[in-house]
Short mmCIF file of C-alpha atoms in Angstrom, two decimals:
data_model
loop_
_atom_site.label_atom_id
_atom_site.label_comp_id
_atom_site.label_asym_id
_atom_site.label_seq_id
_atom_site.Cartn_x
_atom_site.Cartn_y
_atom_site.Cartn_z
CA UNK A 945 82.37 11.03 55.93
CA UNK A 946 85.03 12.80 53.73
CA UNK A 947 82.78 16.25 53.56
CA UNK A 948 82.22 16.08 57.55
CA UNK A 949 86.08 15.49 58.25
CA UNK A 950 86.66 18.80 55.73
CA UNK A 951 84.17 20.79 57.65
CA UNK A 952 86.25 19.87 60.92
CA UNK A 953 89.10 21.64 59.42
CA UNK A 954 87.54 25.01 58.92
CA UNK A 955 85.87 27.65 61.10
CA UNK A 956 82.79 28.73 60.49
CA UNK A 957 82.04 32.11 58.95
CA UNK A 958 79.22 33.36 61.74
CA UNK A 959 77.19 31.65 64.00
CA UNK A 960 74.50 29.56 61.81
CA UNK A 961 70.93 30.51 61.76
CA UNK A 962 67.99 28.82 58.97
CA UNK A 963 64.88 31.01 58.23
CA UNK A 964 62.69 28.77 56.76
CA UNK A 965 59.10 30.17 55.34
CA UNK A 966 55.81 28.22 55.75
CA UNK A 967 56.18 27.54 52.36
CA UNK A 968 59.32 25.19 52.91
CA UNK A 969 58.88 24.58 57.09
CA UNK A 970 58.68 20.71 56.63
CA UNK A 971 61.92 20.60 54.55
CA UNK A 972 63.64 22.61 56.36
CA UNK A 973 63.26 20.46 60.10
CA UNK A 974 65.01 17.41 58.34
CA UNK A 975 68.09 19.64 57.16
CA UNK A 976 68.10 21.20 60.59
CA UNK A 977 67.73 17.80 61.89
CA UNK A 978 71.01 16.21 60.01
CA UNK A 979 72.57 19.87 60.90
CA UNK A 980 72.62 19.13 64.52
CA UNK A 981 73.69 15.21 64.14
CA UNK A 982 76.97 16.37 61.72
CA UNK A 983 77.84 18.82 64.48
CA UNK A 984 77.25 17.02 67.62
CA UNK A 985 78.95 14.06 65.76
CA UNK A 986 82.10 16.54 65.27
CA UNK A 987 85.24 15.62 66.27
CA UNK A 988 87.06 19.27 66.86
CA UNK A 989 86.47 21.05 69.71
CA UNK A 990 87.36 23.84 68.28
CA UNK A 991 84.25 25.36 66.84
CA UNK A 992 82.63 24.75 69.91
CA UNK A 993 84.84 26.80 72.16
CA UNK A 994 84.62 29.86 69.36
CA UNK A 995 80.56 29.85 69.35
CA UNK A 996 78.47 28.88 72.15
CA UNK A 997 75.64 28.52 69.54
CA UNK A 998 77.90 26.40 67.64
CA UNK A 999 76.66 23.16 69.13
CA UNK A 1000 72.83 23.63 69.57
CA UNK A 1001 69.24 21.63 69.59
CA UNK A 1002 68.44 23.37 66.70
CA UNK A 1003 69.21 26.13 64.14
CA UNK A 1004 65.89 27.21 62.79
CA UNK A 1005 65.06 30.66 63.38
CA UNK A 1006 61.39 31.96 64.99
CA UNK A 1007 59.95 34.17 62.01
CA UNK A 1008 56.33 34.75 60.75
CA UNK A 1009 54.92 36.73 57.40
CA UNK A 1010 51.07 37.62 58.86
CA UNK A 1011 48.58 39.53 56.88
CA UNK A 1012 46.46 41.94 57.44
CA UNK A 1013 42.41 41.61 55.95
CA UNK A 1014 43.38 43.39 52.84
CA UNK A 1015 45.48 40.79 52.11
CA UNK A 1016 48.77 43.08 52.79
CA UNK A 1017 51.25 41.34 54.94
CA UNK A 1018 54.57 41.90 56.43
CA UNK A 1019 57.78 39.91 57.54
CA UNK A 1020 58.50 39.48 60.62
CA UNK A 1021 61.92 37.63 62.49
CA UNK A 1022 60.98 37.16 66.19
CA UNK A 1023 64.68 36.61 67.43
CA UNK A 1024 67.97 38.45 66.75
CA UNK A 1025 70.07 37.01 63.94
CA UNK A 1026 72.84 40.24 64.41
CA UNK A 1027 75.97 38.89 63.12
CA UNK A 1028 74.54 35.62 62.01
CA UNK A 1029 75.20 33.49 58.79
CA UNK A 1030 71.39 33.32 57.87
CA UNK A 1031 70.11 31.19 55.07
CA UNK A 1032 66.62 31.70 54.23
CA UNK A 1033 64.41 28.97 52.64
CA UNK A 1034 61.60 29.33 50.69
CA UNK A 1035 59.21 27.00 48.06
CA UNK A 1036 57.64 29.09 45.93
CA UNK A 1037 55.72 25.95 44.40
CA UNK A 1038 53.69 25.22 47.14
CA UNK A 1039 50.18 25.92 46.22
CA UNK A 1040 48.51 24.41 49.78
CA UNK A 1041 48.80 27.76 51.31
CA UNK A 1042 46.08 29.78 51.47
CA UNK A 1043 44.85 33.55 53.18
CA UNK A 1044 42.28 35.86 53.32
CA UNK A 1045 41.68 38.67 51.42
CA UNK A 1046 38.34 40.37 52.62
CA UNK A 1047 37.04 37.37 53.46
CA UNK A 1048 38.01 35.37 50.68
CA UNK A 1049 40.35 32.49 50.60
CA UNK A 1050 43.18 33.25 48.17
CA UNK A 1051 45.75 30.89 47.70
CA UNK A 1052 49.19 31.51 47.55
CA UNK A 1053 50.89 31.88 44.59
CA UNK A 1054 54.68 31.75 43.31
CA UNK A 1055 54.69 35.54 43.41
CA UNK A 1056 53.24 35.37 47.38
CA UNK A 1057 56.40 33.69 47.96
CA UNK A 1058 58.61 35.14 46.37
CA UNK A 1059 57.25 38.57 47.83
CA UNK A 1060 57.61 36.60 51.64
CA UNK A 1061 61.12 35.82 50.65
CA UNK A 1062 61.73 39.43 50.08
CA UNK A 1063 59.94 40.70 53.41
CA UNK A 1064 61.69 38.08 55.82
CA UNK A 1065 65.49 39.70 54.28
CA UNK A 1066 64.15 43.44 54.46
CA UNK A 1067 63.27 42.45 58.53
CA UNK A 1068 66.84 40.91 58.83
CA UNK A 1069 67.72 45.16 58.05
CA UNK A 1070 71.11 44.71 56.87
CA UNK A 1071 71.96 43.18 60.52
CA UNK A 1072 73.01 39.59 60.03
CA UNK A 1073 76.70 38.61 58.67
CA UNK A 1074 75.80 37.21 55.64
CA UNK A 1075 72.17 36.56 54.02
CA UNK A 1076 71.91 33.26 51.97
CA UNK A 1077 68.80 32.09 50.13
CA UNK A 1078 67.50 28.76 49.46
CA UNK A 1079 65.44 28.56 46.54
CA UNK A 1080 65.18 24.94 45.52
CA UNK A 1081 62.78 26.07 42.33
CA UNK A 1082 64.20 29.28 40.86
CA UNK A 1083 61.50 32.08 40.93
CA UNK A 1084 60.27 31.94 37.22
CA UNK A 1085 62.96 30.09 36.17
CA UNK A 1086 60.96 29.27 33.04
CA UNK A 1087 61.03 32.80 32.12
CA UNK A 1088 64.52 32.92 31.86
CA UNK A 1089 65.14 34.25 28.40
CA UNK A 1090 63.48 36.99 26.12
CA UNK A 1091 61.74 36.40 22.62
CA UNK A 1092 60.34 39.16 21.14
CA UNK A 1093 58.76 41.76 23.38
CA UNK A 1094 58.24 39.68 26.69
CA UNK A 1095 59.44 40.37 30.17
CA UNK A 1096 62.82 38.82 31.38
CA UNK A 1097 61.48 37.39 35.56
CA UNK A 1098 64.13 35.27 36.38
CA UNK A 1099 67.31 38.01 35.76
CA UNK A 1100 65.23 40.79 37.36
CA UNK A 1101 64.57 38.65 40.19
CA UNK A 1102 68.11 37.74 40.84
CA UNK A 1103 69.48 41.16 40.57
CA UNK A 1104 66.94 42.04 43.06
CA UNK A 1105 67.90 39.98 45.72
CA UNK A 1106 71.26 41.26 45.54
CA UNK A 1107 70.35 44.54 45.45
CA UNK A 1108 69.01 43.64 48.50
CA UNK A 1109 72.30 42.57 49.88
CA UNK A 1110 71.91 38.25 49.16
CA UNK A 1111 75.42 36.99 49.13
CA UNK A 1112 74.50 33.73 47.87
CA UNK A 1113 71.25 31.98 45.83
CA UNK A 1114 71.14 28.04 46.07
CA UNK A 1115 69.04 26.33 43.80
CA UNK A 1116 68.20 22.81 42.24
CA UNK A 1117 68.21 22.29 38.58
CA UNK A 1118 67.70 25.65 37.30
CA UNK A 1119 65.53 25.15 34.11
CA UNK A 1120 69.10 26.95 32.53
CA UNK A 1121 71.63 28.15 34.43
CA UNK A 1122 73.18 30.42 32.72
CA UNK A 1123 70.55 32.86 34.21
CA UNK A 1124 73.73 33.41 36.81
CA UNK A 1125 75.21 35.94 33.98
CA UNK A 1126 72.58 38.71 35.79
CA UNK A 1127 74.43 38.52 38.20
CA UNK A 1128 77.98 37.71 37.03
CA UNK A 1129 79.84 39.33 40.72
CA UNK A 1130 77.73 37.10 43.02
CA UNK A 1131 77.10 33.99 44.20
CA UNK A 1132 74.81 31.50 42.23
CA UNK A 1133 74.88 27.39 42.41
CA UNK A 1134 72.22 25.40 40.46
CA UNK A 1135 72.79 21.75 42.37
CA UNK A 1136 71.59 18.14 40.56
CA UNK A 1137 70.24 15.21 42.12
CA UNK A 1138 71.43 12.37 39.92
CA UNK A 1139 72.86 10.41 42.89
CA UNK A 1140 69.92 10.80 45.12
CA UNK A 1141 67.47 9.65 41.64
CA UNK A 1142 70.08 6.47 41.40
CA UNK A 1143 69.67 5.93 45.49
CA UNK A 1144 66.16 5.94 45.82
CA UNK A 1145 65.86 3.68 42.24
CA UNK A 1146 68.45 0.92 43.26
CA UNK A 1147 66.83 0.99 46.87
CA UNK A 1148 63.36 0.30 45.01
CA UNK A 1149 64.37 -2.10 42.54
CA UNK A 1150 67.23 -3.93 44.13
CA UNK A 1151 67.36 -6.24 40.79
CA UNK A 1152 68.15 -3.47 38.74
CA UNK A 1153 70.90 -4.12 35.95
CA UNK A 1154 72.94 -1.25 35.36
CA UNK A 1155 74.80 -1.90 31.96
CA UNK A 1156 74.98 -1.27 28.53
CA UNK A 1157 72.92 -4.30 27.43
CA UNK A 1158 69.83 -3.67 29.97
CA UNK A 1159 69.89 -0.01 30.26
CA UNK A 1160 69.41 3.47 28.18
CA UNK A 1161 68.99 7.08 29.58
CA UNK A 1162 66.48 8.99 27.75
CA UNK A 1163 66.42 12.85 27.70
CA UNK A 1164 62.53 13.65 26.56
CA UNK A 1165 63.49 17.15 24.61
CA UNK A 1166 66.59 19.04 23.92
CA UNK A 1167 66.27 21.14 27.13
CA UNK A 1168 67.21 17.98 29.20
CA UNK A 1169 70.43 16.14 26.90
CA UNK A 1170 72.61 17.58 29.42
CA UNK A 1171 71.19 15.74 32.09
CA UNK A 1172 70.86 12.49 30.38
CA UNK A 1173 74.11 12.62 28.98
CA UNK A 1174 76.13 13.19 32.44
CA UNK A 1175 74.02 10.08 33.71
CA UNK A 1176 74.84 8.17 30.87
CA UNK A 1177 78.41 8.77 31.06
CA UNK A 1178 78.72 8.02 34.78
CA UNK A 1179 76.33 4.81 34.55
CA UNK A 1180 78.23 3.69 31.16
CA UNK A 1181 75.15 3.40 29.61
CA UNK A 1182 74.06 4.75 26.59
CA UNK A 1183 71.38 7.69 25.51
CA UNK A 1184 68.72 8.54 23.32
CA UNK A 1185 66.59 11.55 23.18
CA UNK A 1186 62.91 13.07 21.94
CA UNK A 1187 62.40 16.62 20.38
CA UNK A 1188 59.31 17.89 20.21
CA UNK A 1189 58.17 19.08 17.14
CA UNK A 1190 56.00 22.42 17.78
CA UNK A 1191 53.47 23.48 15.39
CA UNK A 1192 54.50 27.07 15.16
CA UNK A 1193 52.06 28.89 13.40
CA UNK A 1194 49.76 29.43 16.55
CA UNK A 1195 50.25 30.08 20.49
CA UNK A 1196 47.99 28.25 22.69
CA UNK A 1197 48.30 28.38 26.59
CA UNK A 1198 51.62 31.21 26.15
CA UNK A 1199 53.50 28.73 24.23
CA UNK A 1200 53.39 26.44 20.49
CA UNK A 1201 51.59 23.16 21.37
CA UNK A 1202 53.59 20.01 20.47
CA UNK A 1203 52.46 18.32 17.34
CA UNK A 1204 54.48 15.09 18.12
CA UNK A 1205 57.50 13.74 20.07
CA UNK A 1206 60.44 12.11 17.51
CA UNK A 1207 62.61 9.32 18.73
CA UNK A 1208 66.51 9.73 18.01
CA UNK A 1209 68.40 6.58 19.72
CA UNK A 1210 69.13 2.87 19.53
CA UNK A 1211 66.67 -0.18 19.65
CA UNK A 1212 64.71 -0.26 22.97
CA UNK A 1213 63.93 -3.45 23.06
CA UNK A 1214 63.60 -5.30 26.64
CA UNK A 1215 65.55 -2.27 28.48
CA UNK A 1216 65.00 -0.75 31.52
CA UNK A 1217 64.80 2.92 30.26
CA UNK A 1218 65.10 6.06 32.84
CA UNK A 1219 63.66 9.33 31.43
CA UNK A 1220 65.75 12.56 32.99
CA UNK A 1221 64.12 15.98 32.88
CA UNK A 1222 63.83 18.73 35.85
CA UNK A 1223 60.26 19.06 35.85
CA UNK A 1224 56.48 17.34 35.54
CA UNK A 1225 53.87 20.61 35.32
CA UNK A 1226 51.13 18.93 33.63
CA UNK A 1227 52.96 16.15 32.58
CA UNK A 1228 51.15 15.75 29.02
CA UNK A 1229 54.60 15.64 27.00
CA UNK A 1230 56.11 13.40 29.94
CA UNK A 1231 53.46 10.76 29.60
CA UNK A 1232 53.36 10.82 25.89
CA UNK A 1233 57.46 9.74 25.93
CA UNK A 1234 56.53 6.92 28.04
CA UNK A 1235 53.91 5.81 25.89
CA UNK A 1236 56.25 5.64 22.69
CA UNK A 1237 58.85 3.86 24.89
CA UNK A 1238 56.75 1.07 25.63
CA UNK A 1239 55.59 1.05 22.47
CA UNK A 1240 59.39 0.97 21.10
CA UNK A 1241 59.57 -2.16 23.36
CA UNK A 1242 61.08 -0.98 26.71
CA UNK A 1243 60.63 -3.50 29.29
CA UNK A 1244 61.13 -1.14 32.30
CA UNK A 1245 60.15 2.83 32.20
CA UNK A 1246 61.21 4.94 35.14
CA UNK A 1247 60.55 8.96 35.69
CA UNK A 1248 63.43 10.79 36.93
CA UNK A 1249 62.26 14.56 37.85
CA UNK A 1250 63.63 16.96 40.02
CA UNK A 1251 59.91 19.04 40.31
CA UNK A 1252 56.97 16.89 40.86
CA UNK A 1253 54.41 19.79 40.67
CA UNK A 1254 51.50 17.37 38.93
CA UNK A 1255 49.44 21.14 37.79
CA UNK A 1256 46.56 18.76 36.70
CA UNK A 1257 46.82 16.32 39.04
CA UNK A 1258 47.64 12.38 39.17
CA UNK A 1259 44.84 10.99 37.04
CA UNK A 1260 46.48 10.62 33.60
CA UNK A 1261 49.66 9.30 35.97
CA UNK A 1262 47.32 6.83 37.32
CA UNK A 1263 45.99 5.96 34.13
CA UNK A 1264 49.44 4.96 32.42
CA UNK A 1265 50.50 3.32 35.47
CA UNK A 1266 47.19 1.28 35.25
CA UNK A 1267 47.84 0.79 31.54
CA UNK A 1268 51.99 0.08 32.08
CA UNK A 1269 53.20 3.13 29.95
CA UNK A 1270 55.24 3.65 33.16
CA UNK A 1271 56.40 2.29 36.16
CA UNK A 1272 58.14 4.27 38.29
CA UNK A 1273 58.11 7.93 39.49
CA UNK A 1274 60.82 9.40 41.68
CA UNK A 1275 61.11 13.05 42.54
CA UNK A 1276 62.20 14.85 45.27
CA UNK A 1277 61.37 16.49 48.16
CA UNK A 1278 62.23 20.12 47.00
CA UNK A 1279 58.78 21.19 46.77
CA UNK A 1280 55.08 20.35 47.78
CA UNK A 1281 54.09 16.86 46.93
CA UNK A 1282 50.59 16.55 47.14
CA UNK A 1283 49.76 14.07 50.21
CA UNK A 1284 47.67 11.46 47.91
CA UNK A 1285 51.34 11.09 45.66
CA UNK A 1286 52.60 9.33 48.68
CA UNK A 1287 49.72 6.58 48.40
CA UNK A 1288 50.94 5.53 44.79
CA UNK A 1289 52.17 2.39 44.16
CA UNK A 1290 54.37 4.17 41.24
CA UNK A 1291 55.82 7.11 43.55
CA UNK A 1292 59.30 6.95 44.85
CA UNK A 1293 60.61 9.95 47.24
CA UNK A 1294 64.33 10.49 46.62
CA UNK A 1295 65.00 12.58 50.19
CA UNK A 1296 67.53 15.89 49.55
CA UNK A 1297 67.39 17.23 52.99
CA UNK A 1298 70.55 15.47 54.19
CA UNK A 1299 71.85 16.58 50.73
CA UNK A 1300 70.89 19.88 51.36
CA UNK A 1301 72.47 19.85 54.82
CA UNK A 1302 75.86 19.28 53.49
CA UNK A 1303 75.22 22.56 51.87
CA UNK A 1304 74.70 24.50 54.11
CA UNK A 1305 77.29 23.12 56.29
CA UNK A 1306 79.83 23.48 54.04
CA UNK A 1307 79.14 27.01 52.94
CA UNK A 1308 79.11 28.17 56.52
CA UNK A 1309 82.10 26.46 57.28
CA UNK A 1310 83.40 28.38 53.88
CA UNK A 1311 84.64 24.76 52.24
CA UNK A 1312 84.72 24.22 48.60
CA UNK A 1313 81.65 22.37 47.98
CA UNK A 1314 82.80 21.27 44.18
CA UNK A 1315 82.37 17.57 45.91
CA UNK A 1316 79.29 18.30 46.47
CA UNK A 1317 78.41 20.12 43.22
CA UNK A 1318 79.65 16.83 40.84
CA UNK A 1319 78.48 13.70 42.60
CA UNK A 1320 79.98 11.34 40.55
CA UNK A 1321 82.35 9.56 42.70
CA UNK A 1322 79.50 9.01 45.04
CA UNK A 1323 77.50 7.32 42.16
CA UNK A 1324 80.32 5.25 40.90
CA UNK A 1325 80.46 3.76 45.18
CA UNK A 1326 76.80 3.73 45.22
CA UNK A 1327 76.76 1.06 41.91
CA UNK A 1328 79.72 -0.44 43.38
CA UNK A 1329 77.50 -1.69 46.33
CA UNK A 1330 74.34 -2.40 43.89
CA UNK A 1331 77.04 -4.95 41.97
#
């Protein structure tokens, strides 16, 4: 592999080490996993004579964030990571955690997360080489710019991580990246998972045309056309898009409810269609572009979302399914799935913890990682094999 060989060729920056939270523990055992193949695969002795740890069974570092009954809790790294490159992961979407709080089962929360995050870097005190976190959903990345008099989350989050001395934030699909300009001196990447969406599809539907004639890519709002126009482009395909038009005049739920979704784009007719967007919440808006899709005469509808978080579970998505408004869901691994997605006959897993490996890999090894960043050589191979 080109990115492995490149990795040879450079010496790591510190001894590796990967905190991974509860909240992302499951994750975080395939990257180490793929971690320990690249390196034992390795073909230069050389970082193995520099680090004993180099070379190792695993990377994943001991830590723990108990609580007390009060519902207080504390961070808590049970091994020394002095001088270590640590990358700390953390999902701050999984909502299956739960603890007490006199007595009472509380579950866990974005903000519980993000507040773990920030104890298991204040126990690291300053000690380790260089503190990296890995944030696949951006900490109120929805919140990331200011209308009228409303608080601005996502940039005061950033800036206080690297107040707290973060080198580097990794992230997937920030819902806009140019929440980096916080924090304009430090390291941000926002990374996309078009290839891995195109793997796991072709893999699934091995019949799959991939042209002009059988295939559109369809961004459901403005928010997304970046997406769907980089797939597009790379696919040589074309695009059409939704915007949803808002009645304005009243706020329900913190935001102005949709009144419909308009079509801009060619005829539909008998083509497989793949909708690109970086999240399902409730999915309401998601389902309803399906729906006109089928009813515009798509043959073939297929999901494409970065964050499955399903906030109202998978009933309607059962119902369309059942109905054929849809046929496909893939999402990835970034965050909690709920265990009952994985019995779906629409639900396709498109895996990022090899992805995320590479990542890690490289930045510890301090290689570019623009490969990495734009995968479109790897999707132009990928359809070269599907053809």
């Amino acid at each position: 592999m080109k990115d492995i060989e490149k990795m040879e060729s450079k010496l790591p920056v510190a001894p590796l080490k990967i905190a991974a939270l509860k909240s992302c523990e499951n994750l975080a055992k395939k990257v180490d996993k793929y971690i320990v193949s690249f390196r034992k695969d390795s073909l230069n002795d050389l970082d193995r004579n520099l680090y004993s740890t180099y070379e190792c069974d695993s990377y994943l570092t001991d830590i723990a964030c108990p609580r007390f009954g009060s519902g207080e809790a504390k961070g808590v790294i049970k091994e020394s990571v002095r001088g270590k490159d640590l990358f700390v992961m953390v999902d701050v979407c999984n909502h299956s955690l739960s603890y007490k709080v006199n007595g009472l089962t509380n579950y866990m929360s974005p903000d519980d997360h993000y507040q773990d995050l920030k104890r298991i870097i204040s126990a690291a005190t300053g000690k380790a080489y260089r503190v990296n976190v890995i944030m696949p959903f951006l900490y109120e990345s929805r919140q990331h710019k200011r209308t009228k008099r409303e608080s601005l989350d996502a940039a005061l989050a950033l800036q206080e991580l690297v107040d707290m001395g973060v080198s580097n934030i990794i992230t997937f699909d920030a819902h806009d990246p140019r929440v980096q300009n916080a924090i304009p001196l430090h390291g941000f990447d926002s990374f996309n998972p078009p290839y891995q969406f195109m793997k796991a599809l072709l893999k699934a539907e091995p019949d799959l045309k991939v042209d002009k004639e059988h295939m559109t890519i369809i961004s459901p709002d403005e928010g997304a056309m970046g997406r769907a126009v980089y797939l597009a482009n790379v696919l040589g395909v074309d695009m059409g898009m939704f915007y949803k038009r808002r009645d304005y005049s009243q706020v329900i739920g913190g935001k102005n409810p949709i009144v419909a979704h308009e079509y801009l784009g060619d005829d539909l007719k008998g083509k497989t269609v793949i909708v690109m967007d970086d999240m399902i919440s409730s999915g309401g808006s998601m389902l309803d572009t399906t729906k006109q899709l089928k009813e515009r005469g798509a043959e073939k509808v297929f999901i494409c979302t970065t964050f499955g978080l399903f906030t109202d579970g998978l009933a309607k998505f059962d119902e369309y399914y059942e109905k054929g408004y849809m046929d496909r869901i893939i999402t990835t691994n970034l965050t909690y799935l709920p265990p009952e997605l994985y019995e779906k006959p629409y639900f396709i897993e498109a895996d990022m913890s090899k992805f995320l490996a590479l990542i890690i890999d490289s930045m510890n090894h301090d290689t570019p990682i623009s490969d990495v960043l734009v995968p479109t050589d790897k999707i132009h191979d990928l359809l070269a094999k599907h053809r």
